[in-house]
């Protein structure tokens, strides 16, 4: 009888504890601790984090090592060909599922002269005045009532130190509430994401077992412009091709040889114009092969609350290219972009010459259905169809005399796209978790426009990956006056709490 009573008592305690945990008022607890959280964010952002500055990068590593070890994580600094990879681990059960979280510790380089503050690594707190201008306010104001629309300005304040602070804060809240994790957690902090994750990507085979997990969550990039909780299920990849077209062997005087020596700039303009029609659609044979947006997909894309007229107004364009019927649909297709054109003369001022060479630098944004190498082959075939001899080197004198149209190309198949099914196991769990926490379903982005440099890791590790972006879209990522909205910090912490409490 006594044993039965003890069993019932334990059972009641279990259900009571879980009930209390489920009823935790995270909003009030976050607001209570917010001044301390903002001070920690300020402290971390104050450590310069440009990847080329190794001593300061290691100071960042020391800071996060101390933070994660206080939360009883096992921290490893994994050697690579360049800067190390930071790995924090907490195992709750060898048989439990594991989520690998990916964030990055480095930030873009800075040009202090273009920032509206003395030092990009000395973060400042700002509020918007009546005219919409951001004005510095004293940090002491965070000890009183905090406005969620205030922002912290500094390099990496958003990208990507804000999500690191969000995750650390959520883990600390769980520890204080004595709430245990329900699955194993691994957290990677990449020290070179802004330089294409050079070190991390060289470790994929060496540390494959250390990185092994059932799912991957990438905490990088901005949420939807509405700042509502967002889940992004894929990103576009990127491939590049550079095309050079030739005129005479040397630059020629436009007076002496105008109307006689062909100008390669005009030839290039005709070639590039042949690749797209007047509405912006790519005319290269097979460029859009495999892309099918069925009714279900179109419905999914239409639920994203984009304001397309506002996007056009912000861009200052009267109408967009005719690829897809709206912004989200446009992102589901591979794109062809001319990012730069140059001739031989690069000095100051203008010269009355006929250039001997012109080079166009193109990038191709890839989607899940397209392969970088295959798309580049289609472009090469199109150039040949326009009558060009296509080479991978400069032409010889004999080739110049024999062929009127010669192009040299150099290609890089780059990084392919990834996309995880929205109705995948992890997709459903994340959707349900965020919906339960916030009372509304998150915004679901099928594919974002940019490219995550760690996509090869997703493919090598063979792991379903979803991006959970939490910072404000207008954070000036990579640019002067990078910032994070305080309301996004509080919401991000709450999202992390929901995800860390998720049943797998």
GROMACS .gro file of C-alpha atoms in nm, residues 264-475:
model
  212
  264UNK     CA    1   3.358   4.412  -7.817
  265UNK     CA    2   3.125   4.601  -7.585
  266UNK     CA    3   2.855   4.605  -7.852
  267UNK     CA    4   2.908   4.235  -7.921
  268UNK     CA    5   2.870   4.166  -7.550
  269UNK     CA    6   2.554   4.373  -7.533
  270UNK     CA    7   2.398   4.165  -7.813
  271UNK     CA    8   2.505   3.841  -7.647
  272UNK     CA    9   2.364   3.937  -7.309
  273UNK     CA   10   2.043   4.065  -7.467
  274UNK     CA   11   1.997   3.727  -7.635
  275UNK     CA   12   1.984   3.561  -7.293
  276UNK     CA   13   1.669   3.737  -7.170
  277UNK     CA   14   1.351   3.866  -7.330
  278UNK     CA   15   1.213   4.214  -7.271
  279UNK     CA   16   1.005   4.097  -6.973
  280UNK     CA   17   1.304   3.958  -6.786
  281UNK     CA   18   1.251   3.588  -6.858
  282UNK     CA   19   1.561   3.386  -6.939
  283UNK     CA   20   1.560   3.259  -7.299
  284UNK     CA   21   1.839   3.003  -7.258
  285UNK     CA   22   1.709   2.662  -7.360
  286UNK     CA   23   1.608   2.447  -7.062
  287UNK     CA   24   1.697   2.710  -6.801
  288UNK     CA   25   1.367   2.664  -6.613
  289UNK     CA   26   1.337   2.287  -6.666
  290UNK     CA   27   1.191   2.097  -6.371
  291UNK     CA   28   1.020   2.395  -6.208
  292UNK     CA   29   0.652   2.321  -6.143
  293UNK     CA   30   0.446   2.534  -5.909
  294UNK     CA   31   0.131   2.332  -5.854
  295UNK     CA   32  -0.180   2.467  -5.683
  296UNK     CA   33  -0.066   2.345  -5.340
  297UNK     CA   34   0.268   2.522  -5.376
  298UNK     CA   35   0.107   2.841  -5.502
  299UNK     CA   36  -0.128   2.841  -5.204
  300UNK     CA   37   0.168   2.801  -4.973
  301UNK     CA   38   0.350   3.090  -5.138
  302UNK     CA   39   0.042   3.312  -5.125
  303UNK     CA   40   0.016   3.280  -4.744
  304UNK     CA   41   0.335   3.483  -4.705
  305UNK     CA   42   0.208   3.835  -4.621
  306UNK     CA   43   0.426   4.022  -4.867
  307UNK     CA   44   0.319   4.370  -4.974
  308UNK     CA   45   0.428   4.352  -5.337
  309UNK     CA   46   0.338   4.716  -5.423
  310UNK     CA   47   0.546   4.828  -5.123
  311UNK     CA   48   0.837   4.610  -5.235
  312UNK     CA   49   0.822   4.780  -5.576
  313UNK     CA   50   0.798   5.123  -5.414
  314UNK     CA   51   1.094   5.049  -5.187
  315UNK     CA   52   1.297   4.931  -5.485
  316UNK     CA   53   1.185   5.225  -5.697
  317UNK     CA   54   1.065   5.012  -5.990
  318UNK     CA   55   0.742   5.049  -6.186
  319UNK     CA   56   0.709   4.676  -6.240
  320UNK     CA   57   0.913   4.362  -6.164
  321UNK     CA   58   1.050   4.108  -6.407
  322UNK     CA   59   0.785   3.871  -6.537
  323UNK     CA   60   0.919   3.559  -6.362
  324UNK     CA   61   0.648   3.440  -6.128
  325UNK     CA   62   0.336   3.641  -6.046
  326UNK     CA   63   0.471   3.777  -5.715
  327UNK     CA   64   0.789   3.806  -5.508
  328UNK     CA   65   0.766   3.460  -5.350
  329UNK     CA   66   0.700   3.290  -5.684
  330UNK     CA   67   0.998   3.469  -5.839
  331UNK     CA   68   1.227   3.309  -5.579
  332UNK     CA   69   1.124   2.960  -5.688
  333UNK     CA   70   1.300   2.997  -6.024
  334UNK     CA   71   1.672   3.010  -6.107
  335UNK     CA   72   1.788   3.362  -6.192
  336UNK     CA   73   2.049   3.499  -6.432
  337UNK     CA   74   2.216   3.820  -6.322
  338UNK     CA   75   2.487   4.044  -6.471
  339UNK     CA   76   2.669   4.171  -6.164
  340UNK     CA   77   2.956   4.360  -6.328
  341UNK     CA   78   3.093   4.457  -6.671
  342UNK     CA   79   3.441   4.595  -6.736
  343UNK     CA   80   3.671   4.680  -7.022
  344UNK     CA   81   4.049   4.704  -7.026
  345UNK     CA   82   4.067   5.068  -6.911
  346UNK     CA   83   4.017   5.092  -6.534
  347UNK     CA   84   4.202   5.415  -6.452
  348UNK     CA   85   4.049   5.752  -6.360
  349UNK     CA   86   3.878   5.956  -6.629
  350UNK     CA   87   3.773   5.855  -6.980
  351UNK     CA   88   3.982   5.769  -7.286
  352UNK     CA   89   3.874   5.782  -7.650
  353UNK     CA   90   3.961   5.420  -7.721
  354UNK     CA   91   3.801   5.113  -7.867
  355UNK     CA   92   3.855   4.850  -7.593
  356UNK     CA   93   4.036   4.531  -7.689
  357UNK     CA   94   3.833   4.321  -7.442
  358UNK     CA   95   3.514   4.332  -7.240
  359UNK     CA   96   3.428   4.096  -6.956
  360UNK     CA   97   3.084   4.034  -6.808
  361UNK     CA   98   3.056   3.869  -6.466
  362UNK     CA   99   2.733   3.674  -6.422
  363UNK     CA  100   2.582   3.488  -6.130
  364UNK     CA  101   2.311   3.223  -6.142
  365UNK     CA  102   2.092   3.174  -5.838
  366UNK     CA  103   1.994   2.810  -5.815
  367UNK     CA  104   1.684   2.640  -5.678
  368UNK     CA  105   1.640   2.284  -5.555
  369UNK     CA  106   1.544   2.158  -5.900
  370UNK     CA  107   1.855   2.295  -6.070
  371UNK     CA  108   2.221   2.199  -6.056
  372UNK     CA  109   2.494   2.460  -6.084
  373UNK     CA  110   2.715   2.271  -6.329
  374UNK     CA  111   2.416   2.184  -6.550
  375UNK     CA  112   2.297   2.546  -6.563
  376UNK     CA  113   2.644   2.667  -6.662
  377UNK     CA  114   2.655   2.411  -6.945
  378UNK     CA  115   2.326   2.548  -7.076
  379UNK     CA  116   2.471   2.900  -7.079
  380UNK     CA  117   2.783   2.779  -7.264
  381UNK     CA  118   2.567   2.600  -7.521
  382UNK     CA  119   2.364   2.920  -7.569
  383UNK     CA  120   2.682   3.123  -7.633
  384UNK     CA  121   2.792   2.868  -7.892
  385UNK     CA  122   2.448   2.887  -8.054
  386UNK     CA  123   2.508   3.261  -8.107
  387UNK     CA  124   2.804   3.170  -8.331
  388UNK     CA  125   3.087   3.196  -8.078
  389UNK     CA  126   3.395   2.982  -8.050
  390UNK     CA  127   3.398   2.922  -7.674
  391UNK     CA  128   3.737   2.877  -7.507
  392UNK     CA  129   3.865   2.840  -7.152
  393UNK     CA  130   4.177   3.047  -7.235
  394UNK     CA  131   4.274   3.350  -7.441
  395UNK     CA  132   4.259   3.297  -7.818
  396UNK     CA  133   4.571   3.253  -8.029
  397UNK     CA  134   4.655   3.488  -8.316
  398UNK     CA  135   4.552   3.217  -8.562
  399UNK     CA  136   4.213   3.178  -8.390
  400UNK     CA  137   4.160   3.556  -8.393
  401UNK     CA  138   4.210   3.563  -8.770
  402UNK     CA  139   3.991   3.259  -8.833
  403UNK     CA  140   3.690   3.321  -8.603
  404UNK     CA  141   3.503   3.654  -8.597
  405UNK     CA  142   3.327   3.571  -8.268
  406UNK     CA  143   3.535   3.434  -7.980
  407UNK     CA  144   3.441   3.412  -7.613
  408UNK     CA  145   3.648   3.294  -7.319
  409UNK     CA  146   3.454   3.167  -7.019
  410UNK     CA  147   3.549   3.071  -6.666
  411UNK     CA  148   3.293   2.899  -6.445
  412UNK     CA  149   3.235   2.799  -6.086
  413UNK     CA  150   2.951   2.556  -6.014
  414UNK     CA  151   2.940   2.702  -5.664
  415UNK     CA  152   2.684   2.585  -5.410
  416UNK     CA  153   2.358   2.413  -5.493
  417UNK     CA  154   2.029   2.502  -5.325
  418UNK     CA  155   1.865   2.309  -5.046
  419UNK     CA  156   1.501   2.277  -4.950
  420UNK     CA  157   1.339   2.070  -4.676
  421UNK     CA  158   0.978   1.966  -4.722
  422UNK     CA  159   0.741   2.182  -4.518
  423UNK     CA  160   0.548   1.869  -4.418
  424UNK     CA  161   0.865   1.685  -4.313
  425UNK     CA  162   0.879   1.556  -3.955
  426UNK     CA  163   1.090   1.845  -3.828
  427UNK     CA  164   0.889   2.091  -4.037
  428UNK     CA  165   0.562   1.983  -3.875
  429UNK     CA  166   0.710   1.984  -3.525
  430UNK     CA  167   0.852   2.333  -3.562
  431UNK     CA  168   0.527   2.466  -3.708
  432UNK     CA  169   0.321   2.317  -3.424
  433UNK     CA  170   0.566   2.434  -3.158
  434UNK     CA  171   0.574   2.794  -3.277
  435UNK     CA  172   0.195   2.796  -3.331
  436UNK     CA  173   0.133   2.671  -2.976
  437UNK     CA  174   0.371   2.927  -2.827
  438UNK     CA  175   0.249   3.233  -3.017
  439UNK     CA  176  -0.112   3.138  -3.088
  440UNK     CA  177  -0.064   3.184  -3.462
  441UNK     CA  178   0.105   2.977  -3.728
  442UNK     CA  179   0.445   3.113  -3.830
  443UNK     CA  180   0.511   3.257  -4.172
  444UNK     CA  181   0.638   2.973  -4.389
  445UNK     CA  182   0.901   3.063  -4.649
  446UNK     CA  183   0.955   2.783  -4.901
  447UNK     CA  184   1.282   2.925  -5.036
  448UNK     CA  185   1.465   3.243  -4.945
  449UNK     CA  186   1.653   3.436  -5.208
  450UNK     CA  187   2.001   3.435  -5.059
  451UNK     CA  188   2.254   3.156  -5.027
  452UNK     CA  189   2.373   2.999  -4.703
  453UNK     CA  190   2.742   2.909  -4.749
  454UNK     CA  191   2.710   2.597  -4.532
  455UNK     CA  192   2.471   2.426  -4.773
  456UNK     CA  193   2.746   2.169  -4.855
  457UNK     CA  194   2.740   2.070  -4.486
  458UNK     CA  195   2.368   1.994  -4.510
  459UNK     CA  196   2.437   1.771  -4.808
  460UNK     CA  197   2.747   1.596  -4.667
  461UNK     CA  198   2.588   1.535  -4.328
  462UNK     CA  199   2.268   1.425  -4.504
  463UNK     CA  200   2.048   1.606  -4.256
  464UNK     CA  201   1.709   1.781  -4.287
  465UNK     CA  202   1.771   2.151  -4.224
  466UNK     CA  203   1.542   2.445  -4.155
  467UNK     CA  204   1.638   2.809  -4.113
  468UNK     CA  205   1.486   2.986  -3.813
  469UNK     CA  206   1.556   3.357  -3.878
  470UNK     CA  207   1.485   3.589  -3.585
  471UNK     CA  208   1.636   3.934  -3.650
  472UNK     CA  209   1.456   4.226  -3.814
  473UNK     CA  210   1.470   4.238  -4.195
  474UNK     CA  211   1.583   4.604  -4.193
  475UNK     CA  212   1.889   4.531  -3.979
   0.00000   0.00000   0.00000
